[in-house]
Amino acid sequence: MASIRQRHTFIVHSQFRDSADTLSLTKDKLTLNGVPGTRQDRIIVTADHLKEKDILQAVDNIRIEVVSRENVAHIAPFNRQLAWGTHINVVPTEAFDWTGFCKWIQSSVNSEIACVGQESFIEVPYGYYLHSMYTDSSRLLSYIQNNYADAEQDIAHELEEASAANYLSVSLNKTSADKRIAGRLVAEAYWYYGLWTKTIRAGGPNHRVEVGLLGKIADDPQGELTYGGILAVIGENEQFVPTLFDFSPRHRSVFQPAVYYPDFRIPYGLHPKHLTTVLGDISPPRTNTTLLKASEENETKVSEAPSSCGLYGYYILPNFIFVDKYQISDLADAQRGSVKRVVGIWGETDLEIPVWMVDKWGSAMLLELVPPAQSLVPGEMQKLDIEIPMHSRYEVPRWNTTVATHDMPWPIMFWACNGSVEAEMTTSPFDSNGLGHEYLFDAGTMFYYLHPNQTISNPVNKTYLVTNLNIPLVPLESYKYVQPWTVSVILLGCMWIFYKAFLGFRRDGGIRKAAGERPDKDKMEKKGPKTE
């Protein structure tokens, strides 16, 4: 196996036809001219080709993902969805230097990420997780480029292109069952659409460069996808090799139309309510069952929903907002707010501390939701409101403003399905199965993602999947009035308490007798009425 494997995959429209004007393959290069479609690049490199190995050797599994804020169409077979921002998942070894790891994150991933040690991460069932809302991938790309001990200039050019990708990831899994990537550094980039004009050249010794132009031939909503197209290994093939293959991806988009959009109810206050509205055919992914009509010879296909599917919402909550786990559990117990079950809340849930005292980046929450009653008519429009009570933390006072504005990522809404059909799932060559929300489910689970619709929720800012939250705060310029008045009220209150206590002291004639103490008879006789 080559020490470096580089793969370029283009998912083109079914009407695309290759020609000498759009594709030119020679012994040592492939030239593309205006090829439309979705693109994924993947580079796999063995550990002996890396300059810096200390950090990577100190973990059993690590995955760093940078997701842009843009609402992009997730074209099959690249349907996996993540909240925007930088995701860092790590399964460390026993002797792990968290302080050194945080320094590496700030020098090699993003200097803006707040990381000081293990306390900056939240502990999740599979390891440790850190999320940041920064999406600049330039440092991470430089790290990948500079870490190749014998990288050719062409690899550097490919990585420069990845700075405009909608998704970028770097991972290393020592325990992976996939021998192609076990113990190897894997870098992936994804562009949801482009018009590609570029030249892809052959690699050097032990460097394999593969290119595929594929189109979807058939799509069974519950089973396999069929893709066909042409492949070439640059430097080996002088003609394209036709291909046709089937696979069952673990991540899909829902087959029926359903969209969702979140927002906070107004007024926000310190205890905002997060409302996610789902519109469309909110029914589980369906399988086709063939029935024979009793009076006719032709067949009729009806849709049946598998009973092993559940609707879920995965929330990323930055440190300025949190949920009360007991309050959410009460919602689930009462089946209110469309919450059926709290799968887990991980991270910072302290109810009292202000935002400047929070060590962790925030928290993550996975909820199983109550879908609407299943419609007997496939495609019927339905509506589901998911209302989650949240709480904002006290903000640092600022000058000339009474609110602190924050951006919150949209939740991920999906169906998770198990069953006999899913158990027959074959490995997809395009799936990015790593650490993340999918790791909270069994390995045989398939995910069907609902479509985020930012046009309804955010008509002004139609590009980004961002929910804005305005948290009230006290402006610093008002402190010159607030402080003296606060001190005055406290002093007046203390004086009033002392005054009332003094009046009570006088009325009782001095120090009160202890409870249960018998009065002194001699003193009572002396204080009796005078007689003449």
Coordinates of C-alpha atoms in Angstrom, one line a residue:
M1 CA 0.0 0.0 0.0
A2 CA 1.3 3.5 -0.9
S3 CA 2.5 5.7 1.9
I4 CA 0.4 8.5 0.7
R5 CA -3.1 8.0 -0.9
Q6 CA -4.8 10.9 -2.4
R7 CA -8.4 10.7 -3.8
H8 CA -10.5 13.3 -5.6
T9 CA -14.2 12.5 -6.0
F10 CA -16.6 14.5 -8.1
I11 CA -20.3 13.8 -7.8
V12 CA -21.7 15.1 -11.1
H13 CA -25.3 15.6 -12.4
S14 CA -26.8 12.8 -14.3
Q15 CA -27.0 15.0 -17.4
F16 CA -23.2 15.6 -17.4
R17 CA -21.4 14.1 -20.3
D18 CA -17.6 14.0 -20.4
S19 CA -15.9 15.1 -23.6
A20 CA -12.4 16.2 -24.7
D21 CA -13.4 19.7 -23.8
T22 CA -14.1 19.0 -20.2
L23 CA -11.8 16.0 -19.4
S24 CA -8.3 15.3 -20.7
L25 CA -6.3 12.3 -19.3
T26 CA -2.7 11.7 -20.0
K27 CA -0.1 9.4 -18.4
D28 CA 0.9 11.9 -15.8
K29 CA -2.0 14.3 -15.3
L30 CA -5.8 14.9 -15.6
T31 CA -7.2 18.2 -16.7
L32 CA -10.7 19.2 -15.8
N33 CA -12.4 22.2 -17.5
G34 CA -15.7 23.4 -16.1
V35 CA -16.9 20.2 -14.5
P36 CA -19.9 21.0 -12.3
G37 CA -20.6 19.0 -9.2
T38 CA -19.9 18.2 -5.5
R39 CA -16.3 17.5 -4.6
Q40 CA -14.5 15.6 -1.9
D41 CA -10.8 15.4 -1.5
R42 CA -9.1 12.9 0.8
I43 CA -5.5 12.4 1.7
I44 CA -4.2 9.4 3.8
V45 CA -0.6 9.4 5.0
T46 CA 1.3 6.9 7.1
A47 CA 2.8 8.0 10.4
D48 CA 6.4 7.6 9.2
H49 CA 5.8 10.5 6.8
L50 CA 4.9 12.9 9.5
K51 CA 7.4 15.3 11.1
E52 CA 5.5 16.0 14.3
K53 CA 4.4 12.8 16.0
D54 CA 4.3 13.5 19.7
I55 CA 0.8 14.9 20.0
L56 CA -0.7 12.3 17.6
Q57 CA 1.0 9.4 19.2
A58 CA -0.4 10.4 22.6
V59 CA -4.0 9.7 21.6
D60 CA -5.9 6.6 20.6
N61 CA -8.3 8.5 18.5
I62 CA -8.6 12.2 17.5
R63 CA -10.8 14.0 15.1
I64 CA -10.8 17.7 14.3
E65 CA -13.5 19.1 12.1
V66 CA -14.1 22.7 10.8
V67 CA -17.6 23.4 9.5
S68 CA -18.5 26.6 7.7
R69 CA -21.5 28.7 8.8
E70 CA -23.1 28.5 5.4
N71 CA -26.3 26.5 4.8
V72 CA -25.2 24.2 2.1
A73 CA -27.0 21.4 0.3
H74 CA -25.7 18.0 1.6
I75 CA -25.6 16.1 -1.7
A76 CA -25.6 12.3 -1.4
P77 CA -23.5 10.5 -0.5
F78 CA -22.1 13.3 1.7
N79 CA -25.2 13.7 3.9
R80 CA -23.6 13.9 7.3
Q81 CA -24.5 17.1 9.2
L82 CA -22.7 19.0 11.9
A83 CA -23.2 22.3 13.7
W84 CA -20.9 25.0 12.3
G85 CA -17.7 25.7 14.1
T86 CA -14.6 23.7 15.1
H87 CA -15.2 20.3 16.7
I88 CA -12.3 18.6 18.5
N89 CA -13.0 15.0 19.7
V90 CA -10.2 13.1 21.4
V91 CA -9.7 9.8 23.2
P92 CA -6.4 10.3 25.1
T93 CA -4.0 7.7 26.4
E94 CA -3.4 7.4 30.1
A95 CA -0.2 9.6 30.0
F96 CA -1.6 12.6 28.2
D97 CA -0.4 16.2 28.5
W98 CA -3.5 18.3 28.4
T99 CA -1.7 21.6 28.7
G100 CA 0.6 20.7 25.8
F101 CA -2.3 19.6 23.8
C102 CA -4.1 22.9 24.3
K103 CA -1.0 24.8 23.2
W104 CA -0.8 22.6 20.1
I105 CA -4.5 23.4 19.4
Q106 CA -3.8 27.1 19.6
S107 CA -0.7 26.9 17.5
S108 CA -1.9 24.3 14.9
V109 CA -5.7 24.6 14.8
N110 CA -6.8 28.1 15.8
S111 CA -5.3 30.6 18.1
E112 CA -8.7 32.0 19.1
I113 CA -9.9 28.7 20.7
A114 CA -10.1 29.0 24.4
C115 CA -8.2 26.0 25.7
V116 CA -6.0 25.8 28.9
G117 CA -6.2 22.1 29.9
Q118 CA -8.6 19.2 30.5
E119 CA -11.0 21.5 32.2
S120 CA -11.7 23.2 28.9
F121 CA -13.2 20.0 27.5
I122 CA -16.4 18.3 28.3
E123 CA -16.5 14.6 29.0
V124 CA -18.7 12.5 26.7
P125 CA -19.3 8.8 26.6
Y126 CA -16.6 8.2 24.0
G127 CA -13.9 10.6 25.3
Y128 CA -13.5 14.4 25.5
Y129 CA -15.1 17.0 23.3
L130 CA -14.4 20.7 22.6
H131 CA -16.5 23.0 20.4
S132 CA -15.5 26.5 19.2
M133 CA -17.5 28.9 17.1
Y134 CA -14.4 29.9 15.1
T135 CA -14.3 28.6 11.6
D136 CA -10.9 29.7 10.3
S137 CA -9.0 26.7 9.0
S138 CA -5.8 28.4 7.8
R139 CA -3.7 27.2 10.7
L140 CA -4.9 23.6 10.4
L141 CA -4.1 23.6 6.7
S142 CA -0.7 24.9 7.4
Y143 CA -0.1 22.2 10.0
I144 CA -1.1 19.5 7.5
Q145 CA 1.1 21.0 4.8
N146 CA 4.1 21.5 7.0
N147 CA 3.8 18.1 8.7
Y148 CA 4.4 16.1 5.6
A149 CA 8.1 15.1 5.6
D150 CA 8.2 14.7 1.8
A151 CA 5.2 16.6 0.6
E152 CA 5.2 17.5 -3.1
Q153 CA 4.2 21.0 -4.1
D154 CA 1.0 19.7 -5.6
I155 CA -0.2 18.6 -2.2
A156 CA 0.4 22.1 -0.9
H157 CA -1.7 23.5 -3.7
E158 CA -4.5 21.1 -2.9
L159 CA -4.5 22.2 0.7
E160 CA -4.6 25.9 -0.3
E161 CA -7.8 25.1 -2.2
A162 CA -9.3 23.5 0.9
S163 CA -9.3 26.9 2.7
A164 CA -12.6 27.6 0.8
A165 CA -14.1 24.2 1.6
N166 CA -17.4 23.9 3.4
Y167 CA -16.0 21.1 5.6
L168 CA -12.5 20.2 6.6
S169 CA -11.4 17.4 8.9
V170 CA -8.2 15.8 10.2
S171 CA -8.3 12.5 12.1
L172 CA -6.2 9.7 13.3
N173 CA -7.6 6.5 14.7
K174 CA -5.2 3.8 16.0
T175 CA -8.0 1.3 16.8
S176 CA -10.0 1.6 13.6
A177 CA -11.3 -1.7 12.1
D178 CA -10.6 -0.2 8.6
K179 CA -7.0 -1.2 7.9
R180 CA -6.8 1.5 5.2
I181 CA -6.9 4.3 7.8
A182 CA -5.8 2.6 11.1
G183 CA -2.9 4.5 12.6
R184 CA -2.8 6.9 9.6
L185 CA -3.5 10.6 9.4
V186 CA -6.6 11.3 7.3
A187 CA -7.4 14.7 5.9
E188 CA -10.7 15.4 4.2
A189 CA -12.3 18.4 2.5
Y190 CA -15.8 18.9 1.1
W191 CA -17.2 21.5 -1.3
Y192 CA -21.0 21.2 -1.7
Y193 CA -20.9 22.6 -5.3
G194 CA -18.5 24.1 -7.7
L195 CA -17.5 24.5 -11.4
W196 CA -14.1 22.7 -11.4
T197 CA -11.3 23.7 -13.6
K198 CA -8.0 22.3 -12.4
T199 CA -5.1 20.0 -13.2
I200 CA -4.4 16.9 -11.1
R201 CA -0.9 15.5 -11.5
A202 CA 0.5 12.1 -10.6
G203 CA 2.4 11.7 -7.3
G204 CA 5.9 10.5 -6.7
P205 CA 7.0 7.1 -5.5
N206 CA 4.6 5.6 -2.9
H207 CA 2.1 8.3 -3.7
R208 CA -1.1 7.1 -5.3
V209 CA -3.5 9.7 -6.8
E210 CA -7.0 8.5 -7.7
V211 CA -9.8 10.5 -9.4
G212 CA -13.4 9.5 -9.8
L213 CA -16.3 11.2 -11.6
L214 CA -19.5 9.6 -10.4
G215 CA -23.3 10.0 -10.7
K216 CA -26.2 8.5 -8.9
I217 CA -27.9 5.7 -10.8
A218 CA -30.5 4.5 -8.3
D219 CA -31.5 5.3 -4.8
D220 CA -33.4 3.0 -2.5
P221 CA -34.5 5.2 0.4
Q222 CA -34.0 2.4 2.9
G223 CA -31.3 0.3 1.2
E224 CA -28.4 0.8 -1.2
L225 CA -27.3 3.6 -3.4
T226 CA -26.0 2.8 -6.9
Y227 CA -23.3 5.0 -8.4
G228 CA -21.7 4.7 -11.7
G229 CA -19.0 6.7 -13.6
I230 CA -15.4 6.7 -14.5
L231 CA -12.2 6.2 -12.4
A232 CA -8.5 6.8 -13.1
V233 CA -5.2 6.4 -11.2
I234 CA -3.1 9.3 -12.4
G235 CA 0.3 8.0 -13.5
E236 CA -1.1 4.5 -14.2
N237 CA -4.2 4.8 -16.4
E238 CA -4.2 6.6 -19.8
Q239 CA -7.9 5.9 -20.2
F240 CA -10.7 6.1 -17.8
V241 CA -12.0 2.9 -16.3
P242 CA -15.8 2.6 -16.1
T243 CA -17.3 1.6 -12.7
L244 CA -20.6 0.7 -11.1
F245 CA -21.0 -0.1 -7.5
D246 CA -23.6 -0.3 -4.6
F247 CA -23.2 0.7 -1.0
S248 CA -25.4 1.7 2.0
P249 CA -24.3 5.0 3.5
R250 CA -24.8 5.4 7.2
H251 CA -25.8 9.1 6.7
R252 CA -28.7 10.2 4.5
S253 CA -31.1 13.0 4.1
V254 CA -34.8 12.2 4.7
F255 CA -36.5 11.0 1.6
Q256 CA -39.7 12.9 2.3
P257 CA -39.7 16.7 2.4
A258 CA -39.3 18.1 5.9
V259 CA -37.5 21.3 7.0
Y260 CA -36.8 22.9 10.3
Y261 CA -35.9 26.3 11.7
P262 CA -35.0 27.4 15.2
D263 CA -35.4 30.7 17.0
F264 CA -35.8 32.1 20.5
R265 CA -39.1 33.4 21.7
I266 CA -39.3 37.1 22.3
P267 CA -38.7 38.7 24.8
Y268 CA -35.5 36.8 25.4
G269 CA -34.7 37.8 29.0
L270 CA -32.4 35.8 31.1
H271 CA -34.5 32.6 30.7
P272 CA -35.1 32.4 26.9
K273 CA -37.2 29.6 25.4
H274 CA -35.7 27.9 22.3
L275 CA -38.3 26.9 19.8
T276 CA -37.5 24.7 16.8
T277 CA -40.4 24.3 14.3
V278 CA -40.4 21.3 11.9
L279 CA -42.6 21.5 8.8
G280 CA -43.4 18.9 6.2
D281 CA -43.9 15.1 6.2
I282 CA -42.5 14.4 9.7
S283 CA -42.8 10.6 9.4
P284 CA -40.1 8.0 9.9
P285 CA -38.1 7.0 6.9
R286 CA -40.2 4.6 4.9
T287 CA -39.7 1.2 3.3
N288 CA -41.6 0.2 0.2
T289 CA -43.8 -2.8 0.5
T290 CA -45.5 -4.4 -2.5
L291 CA -49.1 -5.5 -2.3
L292 CA -51.3 -7.1 -4.8
K293 CA -54.8 -5.7 -5.4
A294 CA -57.5 -8.3 -5.0
S295 CA -59.4 -7.2 -8.1
E296 CA -56.6 -6.3 -10.3
E297 CA -53.4 -7.9 -11.6
N298 CA -51.1 -4.9 -11.2
E299 CA -49.1 -4.2 -8.1
T300 CA -49.5 -1.4 -5.7
K301 CA -46.6 0.0 -3.6
V302 CA -47.4 1.4 -0.2
S303 CA -45.1 2.9 2.4
E304 CA -44.5 1.5 5.8
A305 CA -42.4 3.1 8.5
P306 CA -40.0 0.9 10.4
S307 CA -40.8 0.7 14.1
S308 CA -37.2 1.1 15.2
C309 CA -36.7 4.7 14.3
G310 CA -36.6 7.6 16.7
L311 CA -36.5 11.4 16.1
Y312 CA -33.7 13.2 17.8
G313 CA -32.3 16.7 18.3
Y314 CA -28.6 17.3 19.0
Y315 CA -27.9 20.8 20.6
I316 CA -24.6 22.6 20.9
L317 CA -24.9 25.1 23.8
P318 CA -22.0 27.6 24.1
N319 CA -20.9 28.8 27.5
F320 CA -23.3 31.8 27.5
I321 CA -26.3 29.6 27.7
F322 CA -27.2 26.3 29.5
V323 CA -30.1 24.1 30.4
D324 CA -31.3 22.8 33.8
K325 CA -31.1 19.1 33.5
Y326 CA -33.8 18.6 36.1
Q327 CA -36.1 20.9 34.3
I328 CA -35.5 19.1 31.0
S329 CA -36.1 15.7 32.7
D330 CA -39.4 17.0 34.0
L331 CA -40.4 17.9 30.4
A332 CA -39.6 14.4 29.3
D333 CA -41.5 12.9 32.2
A334 CA -44.6 15.0 31.3
Q335 CA -44.0 14.6 27.6
R336 CA -44.2 18.4 27.2
G337 CA -42.3 20.5 24.7
S338 CA -42.2 17.5 22.3
V339 CA -39.5 16.0 24.5
K340 CA -39.7 12.2 24.9
R341 CA -36.4 11.3 26.6
V342 CA -33.2 13.0 27.7
V343 CA -30.5 10.8 26.2
G344 CA -27.7 12.9 27.8
I345 CA -26.5 16.4 28.8
W346 CA -22.8 16.7 28.9
G347 CA -20.7 19.7 30.0
E348 CA -21.2 22.8 32.1
T349 CA -24.7 22.8 33.8
D350 CA -23.9 24.9 36.9
L351 CA -26.9 27.2 37.5
E352 CA -25.1 30.0 39.4
I353 CA -21.8 30.9 37.9
P354 CA -21.5 33.8 35.5
V355 CA -20.1 33.5 32.0
W356 CA -16.6 34.8 33.0
M357 CA -16.2 31.9 35.5
V358 CA -17.1 29.1 33.2
D359 CA -14.0 26.9 32.4
K360 CA -15.6 24.6 29.8
W361 CA -16.7 25.7 26.4
G362 CA -20.3 24.9 27.1
S363 CA -22.4 21.8 26.9
A364 CA -24.0 19.3 24.5
M365 CA -27.5 17.8 24.7
L366 CA -29.1 14.9 22.9
L367 CA -32.9 14.6 23.1
E368 CA -35.3 12.0 21.8
L369 CA -38.4 13.8 20.5
V370 CA -42.0 13.0 20.2
P371 CA -43.0 13.0 16.5
P372 CA -46.5 13.9 15.5
A373 CA -49.0 11.1 15.0
Q374 CA -48.1 9.2 11.8
S375 CA -50.1 10.2 8.9
L376 CA -51.9 7.5 6.8
V377 CA -51.3 9.6 3.7
P378 CA -47.5 9.8 2.8
G379 CA -46.5 13.4 2.0
E380 CA -49.1 15.1 4.2
M381 CA -47.9 18.4 5.7
Q382 CA -47.4 18.3 9.5
K383 CA -46.0 20.6 12.1
L384 CA -43.9 19.9 15.2
D385 CA -42.9 22.6 17.8
I386 CA -39.9 21.6 20.1
E387 CA -39.7 24.1 22.9
I388 CA -36.7 23.9 25.3
P389 CA -36.4 26.2 28.3
M390 CA -32.8 27.6 28.5
H391 CA -31.0 30.0 30.8
S392 CA -28.4 32.6 29.9
R393 CA -25.5 33.4 32.2
Y394 CA -24.7 36.8 33.7
E395 CA -22.6 38.7 31.3
V396 CA -19.6 41.0 31.8
P397 CA -20.9 44.6 32.0
R398 CA -20.1 46.7 28.9
W399 CA -20.0 50.3 27.9
N400 CA -22.9 51.9 26.0
T401 CA -25.1 48.8 25.6
T402 CA -27.7 47.0 27.5
V403 CA -27.5 43.7 25.6
A404 CA -24.8 41.2 24.7
T405 CA -25.4 39.6 21.3
H406 CA -24.4 36.0 20.7
D407 CA -24.6 33.6 17.8
M408 CA -25.8 30.0 18.5
P409 CA -25.5 27.1 16.1
W410 CA -28.6 25.5 14.9
P411 CA -29.4 22.0 16.4
I412 CA -29.1 18.9 14.2
M413 CA -32.4 17.1 13.7
F414 CA -32.4 13.6 12.4
W415 CA -34.1 10.2 12.5
A416 CA -31.9 7.4 13.9
C417 CA -33.0 3.9 12.7
N418 CA -32.0 0.4 13.6
G419 CA -33.5 -2.9 12.3
S420 CA -33.0 -5.8 9.9
V421 CA -32.7 -3.5 6.9
E422 CA -30.0 -1.3 8.5
A423 CA -28.2 -4.4 9.9
E424 CA -27.3 -5.3 6.3
M425 CA -25.5 -2.0 5.8
T426 CA -22.3 -2.2 3.8
T427 CA -19.4 0.2 4.3
S428 CA -19.6 3.4 2.3
P429 CA -16.3 4.6 0.8
F430 CA -17.5 8.2 1.4
D431 CA -18.7 8.0 5.0
S432 CA -16.8 10.0 7.6
N433 CA -17.6 7.8 10.6
G434 CA -15.7 9.3 13.5
L435 CA -16.2 10.7 16.9
G436 CA -19.3 12.8 17.2
H437 CA -23.0 12.5 17.8
E438 CA -23.2 9.3 15.8
Y439 CA -20.8 7.7 18.3
L440 CA -23.6 7.9 20.9
F441 CA -25.5 5.3 18.9
D442 CA -24.9 1.7 18.0
A443 CA -22.7 0.9 15.1
G444 CA -25.6 -0.3 13.0
T445 CA -27.6 2.9 13.3
M446 CA -28.5 4.8 10.2
F447 CA -29.1 8.6 10.3
Y448 CA -31.6 10.5 8.2
Y449 CA -31.2 14.2 8.5
L450 CA -33.9 16.8 8.2
H451 CA -33.2 19.8 6.1
P452 CA -32.4 23.2 7.8
N453 CA -34.3 26.0 6.2
Q454 CA -32.7 29.3 7.2
T455 CA -34.8 31.4 4.7
I456 CA -37.9 31.1 7.0
S457 CA -36.1 31.8 10.3
N458 CA -33.6 34.5 9.2
P459 CA -34.8 36.4 6.1
V460 CA -32.2 39.1 6.6
N461 CA -29.1 36.9 7.0
K462 CA -29.9 34.1 4.5
T463 CA -26.4 32.7 4.3
Y464 CA -25.7 31.3 7.7
L465 CA -27.3 28.8 10.1
V466 CA -27.1 31.3 13.0
T467 CA -29.6 31.9 15.8
N468 CA -29.1 35.3 17.5
L469 CA -29.6 35.8 21.2
N470 CA -29.6 39.2 23.0
I471 CA -28.8 38.8 26.7
P472 CA -29.6 41.8 28.9
L473 CA -26.8 43.3 31.0
V474 CA -26.1 46.5 33.0
P475 CA -24.2 49.1 31.0
L476 CA -21.0 50.3 32.7
E477 CA -21.9 54.0 32.5
S478 CA -24.9 53.4 34.8
Y479 CA -22.6 52.2 37.6
K480 CA -21.9 55.7 38.8
Y481 CA -25.6 55.9 39.7
V482 CA -26.2 52.3 40.6
Q483 CA -23.4 51.9 43.1
P484 CA -24.3 54.9 45.4
W485 CA -28.0 54.1 45.3
T486 CA -27.3 50.5 46.1
V487 CA -25.1 51.5 49.1
S488 CA -27.7 54.0 50.3
V489 CA -30.5 51.4 50.1
I490 CA -28.5 48.9 52.0
L491 CA -27.6 51.4 54.8
L492 CA -31.2 52.5 55.1
G493 CA -32.3 48.9 55.3
C494 CA -29.8 48.2 58.1
M495 CA -30.8 51.3 60.0
W496 CA -34.5 50.3 59.8
I497 CA -33.7 46.8 61.1
F498 CA -31.7 48.3 64.0
Y499 CA -34.4 50.8 64.8
K500 CA -37.1 48.1 64.9
A501 CA -34.9 46.0 67.1
F502 CA -34.3 48.9 69.5
L503 CA -38.1 49.5 69.8
G504 CA -38.7 45.9 70.6
F505 CA -35.9 45.9 73.2
R506 CA -37.5 48.9 75.0
R507 CA -41.0 47.5 74.8
D508 CA -40.0 44.2 76.5
G509 CA -38.2 46.1 79.3
G510 CA -34.7 44.9 78.4
I511 CA -33.3 41.5 77.7
R512 CA -36.0 39.0 77.0
K513 CA -36.2 36.0 79.2
A514 CA -35.1 32.8 77.7
A515 CA -37.9 30.6 76.5
G516 CA -39.2 28.4 79.2
E517 CA -37.5 30.3 82.1
R518 CA -39.7 30.8 85.1
P519 CA -40.2 34.4 86.3
D520 CA -38.6 35.5 89.6
K521 CA -41.4 35.8 92.3
D522 CA -39.5 38.2 94.5
K523 CA -39.1 40.7 91.6
M524 CA -42.7 40.2 90.6
E525 CA -43.8 41.1 94.2
K526 CA -41.6 44.2 94.2
K527 CA -43.1 45.3 90.9
G528 CA -46.7 44.7 92.1
P529 CA -49.3 47.5 92.6
K530 CA -48.7 50.0 95.3
T531 CA -51.1 49.9 98.3
E532 CA -51.8 52.7 100.7

